[in-house]
Short mmCIF file of C-alpha atoms and ligand atoms in Angstrom, two decimals:
data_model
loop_
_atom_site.label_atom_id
_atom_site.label_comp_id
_atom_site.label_asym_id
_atom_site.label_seq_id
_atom_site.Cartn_x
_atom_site.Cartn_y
_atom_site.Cartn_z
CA UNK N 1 0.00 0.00 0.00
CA UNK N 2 1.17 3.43 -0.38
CA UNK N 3 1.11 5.18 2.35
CA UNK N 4 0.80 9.38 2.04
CA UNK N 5 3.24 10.49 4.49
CA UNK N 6 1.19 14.45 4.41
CA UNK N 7 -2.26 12.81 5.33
CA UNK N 8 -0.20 12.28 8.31
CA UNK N 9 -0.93 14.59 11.71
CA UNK N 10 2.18 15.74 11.50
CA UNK N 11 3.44 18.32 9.40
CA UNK N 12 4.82 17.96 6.17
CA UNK N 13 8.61 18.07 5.94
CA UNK N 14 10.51 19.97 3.47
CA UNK N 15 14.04 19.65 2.27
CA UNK N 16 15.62 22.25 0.37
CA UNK N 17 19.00 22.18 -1.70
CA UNK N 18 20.54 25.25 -3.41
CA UNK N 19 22.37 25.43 -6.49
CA UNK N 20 24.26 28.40 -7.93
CA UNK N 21 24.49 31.87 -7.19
CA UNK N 22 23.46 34.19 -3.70
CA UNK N 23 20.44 34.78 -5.59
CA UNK N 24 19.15 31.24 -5.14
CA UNK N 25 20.77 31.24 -1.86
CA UNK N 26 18.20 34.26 -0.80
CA UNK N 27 15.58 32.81 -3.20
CA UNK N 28 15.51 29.55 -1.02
CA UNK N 29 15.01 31.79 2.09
CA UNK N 30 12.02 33.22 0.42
CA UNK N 31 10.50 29.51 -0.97
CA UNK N 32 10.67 28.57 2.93
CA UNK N 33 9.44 31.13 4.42
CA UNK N 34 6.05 30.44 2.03
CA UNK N 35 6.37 26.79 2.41
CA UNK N 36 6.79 27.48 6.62
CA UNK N 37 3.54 29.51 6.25
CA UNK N 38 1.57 26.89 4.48
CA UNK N 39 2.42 24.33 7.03
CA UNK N 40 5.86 23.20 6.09
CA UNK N 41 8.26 22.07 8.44
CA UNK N 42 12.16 22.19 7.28
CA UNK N 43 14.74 19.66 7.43
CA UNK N 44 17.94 18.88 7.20
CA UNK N 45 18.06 15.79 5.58
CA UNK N 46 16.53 14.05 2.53
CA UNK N 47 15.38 10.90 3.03
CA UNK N 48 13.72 12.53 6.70
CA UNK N 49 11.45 14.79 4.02
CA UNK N 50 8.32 14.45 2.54
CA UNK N 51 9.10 16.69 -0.12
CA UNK N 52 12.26 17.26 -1.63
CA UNK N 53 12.86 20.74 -3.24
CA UNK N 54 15.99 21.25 -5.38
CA UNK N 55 16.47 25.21 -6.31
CA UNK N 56 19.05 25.26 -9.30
CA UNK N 57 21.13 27.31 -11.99
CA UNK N 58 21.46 26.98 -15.36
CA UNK N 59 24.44 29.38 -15.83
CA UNK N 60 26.59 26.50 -17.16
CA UNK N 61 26.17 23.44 -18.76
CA UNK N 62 28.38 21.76 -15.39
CA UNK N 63 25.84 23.07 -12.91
CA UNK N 64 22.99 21.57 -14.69
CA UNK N 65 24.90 18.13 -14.93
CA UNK N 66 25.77 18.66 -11.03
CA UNK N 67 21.51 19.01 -10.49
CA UNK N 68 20.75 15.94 -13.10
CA UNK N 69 23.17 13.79 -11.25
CA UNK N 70 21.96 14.85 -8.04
CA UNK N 71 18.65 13.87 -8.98
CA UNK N 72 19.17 10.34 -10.21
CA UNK N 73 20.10 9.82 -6.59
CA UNK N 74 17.21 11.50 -5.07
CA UNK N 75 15.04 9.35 -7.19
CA UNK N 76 16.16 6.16 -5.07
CA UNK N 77 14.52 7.62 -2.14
CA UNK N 78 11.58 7.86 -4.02
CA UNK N 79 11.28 4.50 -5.45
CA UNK N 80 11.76 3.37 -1.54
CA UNK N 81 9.27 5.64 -0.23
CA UNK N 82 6.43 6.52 -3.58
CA UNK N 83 4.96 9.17 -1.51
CA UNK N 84 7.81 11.47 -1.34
CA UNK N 85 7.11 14.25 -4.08
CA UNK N 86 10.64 15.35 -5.72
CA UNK N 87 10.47 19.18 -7.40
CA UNK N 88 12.95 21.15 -9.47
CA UNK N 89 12.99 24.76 -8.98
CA UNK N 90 14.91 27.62 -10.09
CA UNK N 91 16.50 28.93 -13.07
CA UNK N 92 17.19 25.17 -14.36
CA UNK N 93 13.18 24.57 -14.14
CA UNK N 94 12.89 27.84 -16.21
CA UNK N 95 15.39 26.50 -18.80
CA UNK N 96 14.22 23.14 -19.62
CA UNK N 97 10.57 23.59 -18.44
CA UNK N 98 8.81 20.79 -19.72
CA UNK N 99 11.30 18.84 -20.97
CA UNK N 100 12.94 18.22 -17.93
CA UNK N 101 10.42 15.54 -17.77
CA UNK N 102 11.66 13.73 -20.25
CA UNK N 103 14.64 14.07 -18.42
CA UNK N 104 13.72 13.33 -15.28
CA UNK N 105 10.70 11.72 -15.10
CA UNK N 106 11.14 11.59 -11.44
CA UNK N 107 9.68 14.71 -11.00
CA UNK N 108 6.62 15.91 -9.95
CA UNK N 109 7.19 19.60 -9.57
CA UNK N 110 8.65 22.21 -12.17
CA UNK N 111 8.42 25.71 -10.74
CA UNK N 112 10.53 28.86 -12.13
CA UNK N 113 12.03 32.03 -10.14
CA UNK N 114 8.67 33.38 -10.43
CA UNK N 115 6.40 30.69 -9.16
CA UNK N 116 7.35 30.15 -5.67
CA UNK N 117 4.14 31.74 -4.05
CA UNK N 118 2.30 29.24 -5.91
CA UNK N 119 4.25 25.95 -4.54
CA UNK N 120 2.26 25.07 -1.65
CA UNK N 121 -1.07 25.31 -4.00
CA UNK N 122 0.85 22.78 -6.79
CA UNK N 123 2.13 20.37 -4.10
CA UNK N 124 -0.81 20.08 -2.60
CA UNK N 125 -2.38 19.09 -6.25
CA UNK N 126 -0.27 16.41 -7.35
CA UNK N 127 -2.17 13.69 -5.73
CA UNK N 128 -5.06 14.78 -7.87
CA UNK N 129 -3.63 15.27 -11.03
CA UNK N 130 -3.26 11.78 -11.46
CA UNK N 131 0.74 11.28 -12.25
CA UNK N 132 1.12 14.61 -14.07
CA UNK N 133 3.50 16.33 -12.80
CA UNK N 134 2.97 20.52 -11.95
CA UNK N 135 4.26 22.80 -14.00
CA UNK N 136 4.60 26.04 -13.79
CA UNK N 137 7.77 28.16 -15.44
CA UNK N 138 5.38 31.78 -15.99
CA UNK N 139 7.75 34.69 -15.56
CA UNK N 140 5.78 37.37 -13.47
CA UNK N 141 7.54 40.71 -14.33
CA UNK N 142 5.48 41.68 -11.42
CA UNK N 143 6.73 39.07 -8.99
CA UNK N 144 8.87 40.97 -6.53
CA UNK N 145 7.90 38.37 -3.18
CA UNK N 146 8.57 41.83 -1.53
CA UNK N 147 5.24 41.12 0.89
CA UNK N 148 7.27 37.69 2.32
CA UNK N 149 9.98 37.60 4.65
CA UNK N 150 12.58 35.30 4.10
CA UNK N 151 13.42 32.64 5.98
CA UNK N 152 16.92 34.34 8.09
CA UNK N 153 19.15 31.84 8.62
CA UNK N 154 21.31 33.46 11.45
CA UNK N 155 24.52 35.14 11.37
CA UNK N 156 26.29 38.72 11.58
CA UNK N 157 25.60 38.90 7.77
CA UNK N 158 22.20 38.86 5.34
CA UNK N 159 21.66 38.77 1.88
CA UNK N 160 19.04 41.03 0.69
CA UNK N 161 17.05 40.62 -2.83
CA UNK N 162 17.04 44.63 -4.37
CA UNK N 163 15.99 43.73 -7.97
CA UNK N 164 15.22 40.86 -9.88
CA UNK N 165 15.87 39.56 -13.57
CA UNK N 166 18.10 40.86 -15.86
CA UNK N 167 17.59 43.51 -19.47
CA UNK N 168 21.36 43.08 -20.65
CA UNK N 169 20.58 40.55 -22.63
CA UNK N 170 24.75 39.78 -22.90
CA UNK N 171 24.84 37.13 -25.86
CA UNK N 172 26.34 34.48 -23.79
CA UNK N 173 23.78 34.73 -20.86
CA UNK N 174 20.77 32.56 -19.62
CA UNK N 175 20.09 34.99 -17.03
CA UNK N 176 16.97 37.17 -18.60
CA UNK N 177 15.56 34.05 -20.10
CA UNK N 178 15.36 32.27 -16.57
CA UNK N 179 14.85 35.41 -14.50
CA UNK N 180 12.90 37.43 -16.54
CA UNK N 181 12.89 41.26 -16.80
CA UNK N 182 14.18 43.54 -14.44
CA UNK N 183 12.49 44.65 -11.63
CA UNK N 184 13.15 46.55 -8.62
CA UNK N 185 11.78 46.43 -4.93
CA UNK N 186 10.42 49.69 -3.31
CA UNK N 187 12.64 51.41 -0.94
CA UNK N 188 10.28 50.90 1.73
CA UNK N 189 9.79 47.06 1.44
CA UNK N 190 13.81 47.30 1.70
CA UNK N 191 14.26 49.02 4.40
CA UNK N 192 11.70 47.28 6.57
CA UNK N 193 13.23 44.77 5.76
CA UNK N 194 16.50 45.39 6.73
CA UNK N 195 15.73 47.33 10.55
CA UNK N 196 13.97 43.84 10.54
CA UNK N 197 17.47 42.06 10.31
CA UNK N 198 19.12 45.08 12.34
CA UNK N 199 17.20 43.93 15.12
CA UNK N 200 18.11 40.29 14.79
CA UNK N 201 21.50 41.37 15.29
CA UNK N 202 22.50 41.56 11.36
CA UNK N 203 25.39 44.11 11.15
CA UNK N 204 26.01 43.57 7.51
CA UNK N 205 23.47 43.63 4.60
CA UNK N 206 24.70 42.44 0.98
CA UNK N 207 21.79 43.81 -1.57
CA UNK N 208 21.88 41.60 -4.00
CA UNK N 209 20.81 41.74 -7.92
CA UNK N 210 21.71 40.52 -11.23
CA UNK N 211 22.35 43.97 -12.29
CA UNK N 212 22.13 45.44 -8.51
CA UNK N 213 23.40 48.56 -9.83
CA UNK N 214 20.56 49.38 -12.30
CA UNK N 215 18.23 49.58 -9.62
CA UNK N 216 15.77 52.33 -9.78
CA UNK N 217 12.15 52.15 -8.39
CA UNK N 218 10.70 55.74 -8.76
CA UNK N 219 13.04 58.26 -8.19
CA UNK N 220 15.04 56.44 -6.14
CA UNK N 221 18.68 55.27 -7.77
CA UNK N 222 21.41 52.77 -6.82
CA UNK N 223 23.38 55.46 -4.87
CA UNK N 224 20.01 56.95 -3.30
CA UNK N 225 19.53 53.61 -1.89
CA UNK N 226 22.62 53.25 -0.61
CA UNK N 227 22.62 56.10 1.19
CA UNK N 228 18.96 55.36 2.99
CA UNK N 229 19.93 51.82 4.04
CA UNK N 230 23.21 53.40 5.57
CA UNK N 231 21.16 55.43 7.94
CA UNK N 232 19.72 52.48 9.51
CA UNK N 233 20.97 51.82 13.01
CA UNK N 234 22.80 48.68 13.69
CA UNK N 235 23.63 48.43 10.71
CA UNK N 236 27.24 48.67 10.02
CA UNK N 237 28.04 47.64 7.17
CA UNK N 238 26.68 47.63 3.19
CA UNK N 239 27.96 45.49 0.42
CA UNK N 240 26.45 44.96 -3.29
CA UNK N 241 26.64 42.13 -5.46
CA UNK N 242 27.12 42.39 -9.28
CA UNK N 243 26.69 45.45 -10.28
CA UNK N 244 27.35 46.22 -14.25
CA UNK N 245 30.00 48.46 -15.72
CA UNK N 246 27.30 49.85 -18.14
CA UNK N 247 25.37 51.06 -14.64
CA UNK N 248 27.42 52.49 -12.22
CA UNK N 249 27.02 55.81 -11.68
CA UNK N 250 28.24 59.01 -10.23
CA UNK N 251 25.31 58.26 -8.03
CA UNK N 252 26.52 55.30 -6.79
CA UNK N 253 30.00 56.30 -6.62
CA UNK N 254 29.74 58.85 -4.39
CA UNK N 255 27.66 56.59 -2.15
CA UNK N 256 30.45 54.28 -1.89
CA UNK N 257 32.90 57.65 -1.18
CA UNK N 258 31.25 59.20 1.38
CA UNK N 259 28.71 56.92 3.14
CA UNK N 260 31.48 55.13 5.85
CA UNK N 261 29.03 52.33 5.55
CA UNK N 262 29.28 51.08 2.57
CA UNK N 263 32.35 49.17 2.10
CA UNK N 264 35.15 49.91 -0.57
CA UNK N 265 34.79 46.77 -2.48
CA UNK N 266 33.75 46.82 -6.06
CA UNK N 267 32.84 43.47 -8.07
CA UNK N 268 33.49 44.82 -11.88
CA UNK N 269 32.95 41.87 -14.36
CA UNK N 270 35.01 42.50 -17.38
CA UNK N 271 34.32 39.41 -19.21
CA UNK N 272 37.26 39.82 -21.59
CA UNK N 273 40.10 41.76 -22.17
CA UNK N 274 39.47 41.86 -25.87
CA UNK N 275 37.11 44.62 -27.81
CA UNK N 276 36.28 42.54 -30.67
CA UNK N 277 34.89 40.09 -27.91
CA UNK N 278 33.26 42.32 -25.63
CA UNK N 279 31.46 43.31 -28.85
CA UNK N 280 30.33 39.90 -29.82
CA UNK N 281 29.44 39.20 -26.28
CA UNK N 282 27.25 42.41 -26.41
CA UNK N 283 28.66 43.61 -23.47
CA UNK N 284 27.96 47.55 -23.97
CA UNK N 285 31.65 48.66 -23.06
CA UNK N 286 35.00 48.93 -24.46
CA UNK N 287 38.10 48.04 -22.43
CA UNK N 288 39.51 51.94 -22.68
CA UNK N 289 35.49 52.65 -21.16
CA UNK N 290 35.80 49.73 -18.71
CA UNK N 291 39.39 50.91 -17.56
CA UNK N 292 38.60 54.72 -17.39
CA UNK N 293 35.82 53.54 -14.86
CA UNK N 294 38.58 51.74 -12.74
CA UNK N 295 39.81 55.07 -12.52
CA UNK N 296 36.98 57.14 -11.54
CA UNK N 297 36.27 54.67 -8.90
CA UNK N 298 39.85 54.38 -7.54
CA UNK N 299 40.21 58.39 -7.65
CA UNK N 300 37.04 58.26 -5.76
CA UNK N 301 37.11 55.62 -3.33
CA UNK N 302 41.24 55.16 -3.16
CA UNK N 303 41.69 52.07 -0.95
CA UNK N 304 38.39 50.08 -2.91
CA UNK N 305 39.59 46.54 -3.59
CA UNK N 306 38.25 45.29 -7.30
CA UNK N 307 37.13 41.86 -8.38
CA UNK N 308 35.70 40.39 -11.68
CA UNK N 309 34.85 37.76 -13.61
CA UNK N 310 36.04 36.53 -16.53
CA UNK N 311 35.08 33.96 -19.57
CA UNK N 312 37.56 32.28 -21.41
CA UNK N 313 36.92 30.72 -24.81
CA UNK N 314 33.79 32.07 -25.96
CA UNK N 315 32.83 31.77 -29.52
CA UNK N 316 36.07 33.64 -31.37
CA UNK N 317 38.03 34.38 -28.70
CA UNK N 318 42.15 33.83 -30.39
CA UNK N 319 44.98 33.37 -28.75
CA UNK N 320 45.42 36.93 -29.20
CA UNK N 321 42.34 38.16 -27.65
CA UNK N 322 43.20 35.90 -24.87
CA UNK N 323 46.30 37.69 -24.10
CA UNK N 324 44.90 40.78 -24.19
CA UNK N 325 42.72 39.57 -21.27
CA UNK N 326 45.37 38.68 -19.49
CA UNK N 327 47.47 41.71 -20.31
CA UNK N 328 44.36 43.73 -19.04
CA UNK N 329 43.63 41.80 -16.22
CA UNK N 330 47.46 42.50 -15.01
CA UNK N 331 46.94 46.02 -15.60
CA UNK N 332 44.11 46.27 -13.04
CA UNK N 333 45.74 44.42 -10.49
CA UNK N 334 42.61 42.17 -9.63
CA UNK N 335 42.55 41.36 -5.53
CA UNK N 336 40.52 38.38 -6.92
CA UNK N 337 38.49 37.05 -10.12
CA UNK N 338 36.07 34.40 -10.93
CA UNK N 339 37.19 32.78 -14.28
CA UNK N 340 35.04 30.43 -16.43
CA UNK N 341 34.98 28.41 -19.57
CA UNK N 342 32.96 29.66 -21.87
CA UNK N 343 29.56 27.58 -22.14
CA UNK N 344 27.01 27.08 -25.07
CA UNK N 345 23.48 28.03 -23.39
CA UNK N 346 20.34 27.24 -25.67
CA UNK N 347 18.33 30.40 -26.34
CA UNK N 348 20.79 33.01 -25.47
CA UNK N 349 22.00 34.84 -28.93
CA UNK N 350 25.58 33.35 -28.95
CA UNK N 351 23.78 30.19 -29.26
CA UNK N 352 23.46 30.27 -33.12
CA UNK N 353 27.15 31.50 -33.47
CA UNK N 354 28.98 28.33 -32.49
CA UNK N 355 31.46 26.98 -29.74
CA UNK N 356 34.66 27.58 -32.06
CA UNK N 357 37.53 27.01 -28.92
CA UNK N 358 38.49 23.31 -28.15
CA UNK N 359 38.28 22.22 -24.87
CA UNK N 360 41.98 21.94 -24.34
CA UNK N 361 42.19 25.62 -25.30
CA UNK N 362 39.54 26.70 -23.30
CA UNK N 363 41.08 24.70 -20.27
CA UNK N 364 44.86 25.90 -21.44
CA UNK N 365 43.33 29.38 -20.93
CA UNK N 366 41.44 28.84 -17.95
CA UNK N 367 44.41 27.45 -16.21
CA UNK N 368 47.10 30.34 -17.15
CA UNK N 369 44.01 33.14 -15.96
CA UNK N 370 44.08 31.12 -12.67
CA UNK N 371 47.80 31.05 -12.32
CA UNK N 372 48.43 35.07 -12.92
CA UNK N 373 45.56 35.15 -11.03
CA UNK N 374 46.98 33.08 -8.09
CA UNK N 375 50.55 35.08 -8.37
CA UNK N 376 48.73 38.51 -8.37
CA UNK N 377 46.78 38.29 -5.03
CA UNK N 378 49.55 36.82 -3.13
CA UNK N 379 51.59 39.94 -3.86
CA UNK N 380 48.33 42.37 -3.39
CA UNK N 381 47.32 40.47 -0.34
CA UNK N 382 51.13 39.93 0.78
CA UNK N 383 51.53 43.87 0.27
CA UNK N 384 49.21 44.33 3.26
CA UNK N 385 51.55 43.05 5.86
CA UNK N 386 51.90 45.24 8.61
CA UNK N 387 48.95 47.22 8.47
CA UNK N 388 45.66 47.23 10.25
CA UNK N 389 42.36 46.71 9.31
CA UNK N 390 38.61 46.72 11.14
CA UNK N 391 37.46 42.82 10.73
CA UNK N 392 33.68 42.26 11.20
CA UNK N 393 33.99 38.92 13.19
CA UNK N 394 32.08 36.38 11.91
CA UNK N 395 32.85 32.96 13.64
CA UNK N 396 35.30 29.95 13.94
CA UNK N 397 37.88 30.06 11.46
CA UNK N 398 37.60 26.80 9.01
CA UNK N 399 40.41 25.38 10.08
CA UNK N 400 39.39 26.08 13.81
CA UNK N 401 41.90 25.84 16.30
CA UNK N 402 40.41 28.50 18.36
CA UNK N 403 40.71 30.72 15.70
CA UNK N 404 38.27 33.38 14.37
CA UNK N 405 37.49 34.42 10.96
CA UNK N 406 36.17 37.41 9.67
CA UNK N 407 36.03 39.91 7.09
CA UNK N 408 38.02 43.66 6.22
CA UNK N 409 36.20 46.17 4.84
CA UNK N 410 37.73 44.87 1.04
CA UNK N 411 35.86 41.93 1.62
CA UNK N 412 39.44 39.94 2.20
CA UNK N 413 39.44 36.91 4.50
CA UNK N 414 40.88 37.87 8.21
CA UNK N 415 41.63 35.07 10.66
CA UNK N 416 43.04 35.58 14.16
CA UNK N 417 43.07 33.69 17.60
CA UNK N 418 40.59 34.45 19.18
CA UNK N 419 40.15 35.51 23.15
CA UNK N 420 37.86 35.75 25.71
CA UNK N 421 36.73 39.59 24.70
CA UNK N 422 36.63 38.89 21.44
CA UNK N 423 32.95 38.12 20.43
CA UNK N 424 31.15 37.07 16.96
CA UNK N 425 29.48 40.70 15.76
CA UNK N 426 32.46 42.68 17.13
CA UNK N 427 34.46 44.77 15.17
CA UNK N 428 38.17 44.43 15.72
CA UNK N 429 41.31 45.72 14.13
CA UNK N 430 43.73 43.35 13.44
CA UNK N 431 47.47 44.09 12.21
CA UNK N 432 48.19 41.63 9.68
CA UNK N 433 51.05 39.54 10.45
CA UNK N 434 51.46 37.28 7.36
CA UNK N 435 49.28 36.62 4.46
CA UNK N 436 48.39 33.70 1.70
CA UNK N 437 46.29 34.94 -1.71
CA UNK N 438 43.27 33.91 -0.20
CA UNK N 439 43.63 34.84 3.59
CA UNK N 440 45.34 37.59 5.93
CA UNK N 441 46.26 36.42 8.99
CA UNK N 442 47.13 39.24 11.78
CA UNK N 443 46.43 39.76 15.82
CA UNK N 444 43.94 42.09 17.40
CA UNK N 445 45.47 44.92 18.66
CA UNK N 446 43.26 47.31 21.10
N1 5AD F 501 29.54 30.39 -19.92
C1 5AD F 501 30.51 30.64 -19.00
N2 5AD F 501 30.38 31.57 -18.04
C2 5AD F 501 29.24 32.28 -18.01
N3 5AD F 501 28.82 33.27 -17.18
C3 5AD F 501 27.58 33.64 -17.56
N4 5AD F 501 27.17 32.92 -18.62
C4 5AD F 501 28.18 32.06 -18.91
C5 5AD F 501 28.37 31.08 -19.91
N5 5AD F 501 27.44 30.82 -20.83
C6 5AD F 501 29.67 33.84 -16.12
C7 5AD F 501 29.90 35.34 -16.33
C8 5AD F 501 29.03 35.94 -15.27
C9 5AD F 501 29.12 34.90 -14.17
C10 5AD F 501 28.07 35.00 -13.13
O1 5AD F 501 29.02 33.69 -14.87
O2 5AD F 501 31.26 35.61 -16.10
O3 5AD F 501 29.49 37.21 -14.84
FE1 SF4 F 502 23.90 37.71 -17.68
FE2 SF4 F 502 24.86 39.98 -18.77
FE3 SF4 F 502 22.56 40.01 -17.29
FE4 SF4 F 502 24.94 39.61 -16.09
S1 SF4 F 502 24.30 41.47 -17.19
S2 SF4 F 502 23.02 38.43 -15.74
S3 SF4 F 502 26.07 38.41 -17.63
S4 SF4 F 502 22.87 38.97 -19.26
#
């Protein structure tokens, strides 16, 4: 017999995996805080659940193998226990929609990024619908969830949705098929938010966005925002995560100069080093644009620390272009960059153009990019030796040892030992003593 573990008295039981980016990170917050109001109880585990929830990306095709894989193992627990219902949500479920069936026929939920109110409703249907699974991949450019609170998870720092979707439209990106048109959250629904988390003991908000910078709702810009969320109290720190060449602003730059608050780290994706491929990858910018914004933001905000992200081998891309990525990434003097291979994504516009770099190239590349990379923040971070910096303490180092682990205002790993007045939330400056390219390490000095 089959027994229906949710006809049960007890409640149903939820378990939730995340794939991908901090947007499905704070996406998952929001799917269980509306699954915890319509009677959902979390846990940690699979096989404890009733329902098992994956929330994916489809950036790459390596993520979406990651999620199929996962899911041929999920599907075990399923064929041991036919009542548990097995979903697929996120940017993955927006990509394949119903196809995914075919690919999973494990599945009885397919919800996009902008069907997560209706969840609850579509698990509660799938007894009904007689082995059809639930679809539903409708992008809402209306569908803010600004109304629901996400589910905090603890901790001196929160993640906070400003805008959702994506107009660029870059030729190599899945984003605004998956996540839909941009849209921004009212200042107010922010900032409630927020002196919510202030008062949970949140010292640190990261507004988060697919194009955070091209926020706007009303009158209200990037750097206006910016400078409203810094006058909430307890809050002591702001952070911003990616914001677009194309959008930043004199707005937002002199938010980052003179509001204390917000911290002087700037994620800049370049993508490439090479005009002829920023152009293909419809990027918007040149690299003489892209580099005479470095410079307006470091004669503005003189200590910032810069990051990026970079694709190597995209449709095109010579050996020649290649080096000029490197040869520009050398002349920024990156603290740290995310580098890719270049990935063919179905529906984007670079889709039709071809995949024209090998594999070994695109590795070749990839590897070399790391390398420089690798050599370049060990000498930027190792340059930092003997001076001090306020670290927002955020817990046990990794590799414990009574150690504690925290963050400068350049967003660099700092790790200390820790002592009895030392406490997670404080703010202490630490001289650095010695340094790796991923880590300072220093003592607190009062
Ligand atoms: N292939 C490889 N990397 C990609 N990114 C986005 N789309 C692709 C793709 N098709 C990278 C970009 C972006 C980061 C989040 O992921 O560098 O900034
Ligand atoms: Fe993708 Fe470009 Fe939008 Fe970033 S700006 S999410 S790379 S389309």
């Amino acid at each position: 017999m089959i027994h229906d573990r949710t006809t049960s008295t007890r409640p149903p039981r939820v378990y939730l995996e995340t794939y991908g980016c901090q947007m499905n990170v704070a996406d998952s917050q929001t799917i269980t805080a509306i699954l915890r109001r319509a009677g959902y109880e979390s846990v940690d585990r699979p096989d404890a659940a009733d329902v098992i929830l994956l929330n994916t990306c489809a950036i790459r095709e390596h993520a979406e193998e990651r999620v199929l894989g996962r899911l041929t193992a999920l599907a075990r627990i399923k064929q041991s226990r036919p009542g548990v219902k097995l979903g697929l949500l996120g940017c993955m479920a927006q990509h394949y929609r119903a196809a995914l069936i075919e690919k999973a026929a494990c599945l009885d939920v397919v919800a996009g990024p902008d069907a997560y109110r209706r969840l609850p409703e579509m698990l509660g249907e799938i007894g009904n619908a007689a082995f059809d699974p639930m679809i539903d991949v409708r992008l809402d450019r209306a569908e803010t969830y600004a109304d629901i609170s996400p589910e905090f998870g603890g901790g001196v720092r929160a993640y906070v949705t400003a805008m959702r979707g994506c107009d660029k439209f870059c030729a190599f990106c899945v984003v605004p098929y998956v996540r839909g048109r941009e849209r921004s959250i009212a200042p107010a629904d922010l900032l409630r938010e927020i002196r919510g988390l202030a008062a949970r003991g949140v010292k640190e908000v990261v507004l988060l966005g697919q194009t955070v910078n091209a926020y706007r709702h009303n009158d209200t810009d990037f750097g206006a925002l910016l400078k409203m969320i810094a006058r909430i109290d307890g809050i002591e720190r702001i952070r911003f995560t990616s914001p677009h060449p194309s959008d930043v602003s004199d707005s937002m730059i002199d938010a980052m100069a003179t509001e204390p608050k917000v911290q002087p780290h700037l994620h800049l994706p370049i993508q490439s080093g090479s005009d002829r491929v920023l152009a293909a990858m419809e990027r918007g910018y040149t690299v003489a644009q892209y580099l005479n914004l470095v410079e307006r933001v470091r004669a503005a905000i003189p200590d910032v620390a810069l990051s990026t992200d970079i694709i190597v081998g995209f449709h095109g891309e010579t050996e020649s272009d290649f080096d000029a990525t490197a040869n520009v990434m050398c002349a920024v003097g990156y603290d740290s960059s995310f580098m890719f291979k270049y990935s063919v994504r179905e529906h984007t516009r670079a889709f039709k153009l071809g995949d024209s770099v090998p594999e070994e190239d695109k590795q070749r590349r990839l590897t070399a990019l790391i390398a420089l990379q690798e050599e370049m923040s060990l000498t930027r971070y190792r340059a930092l030796i003997g001076r001090t910096f306020p670290v927002l303490v955020e817990g046990p180092a990794r590799r414990g040892e009574g150690r504690l682990a925290g963050k400068t205002p350049q967003f660099k790993t700092a790790i200390f030992s820790g002592n009895s007045t030392v406490h997670i939330g404080d703010t202490v400056t630490m001289r650095v003593d010695s340094a790796t390219g991923h880590s300072l390490l220093g003592t607190p000095i009062l």
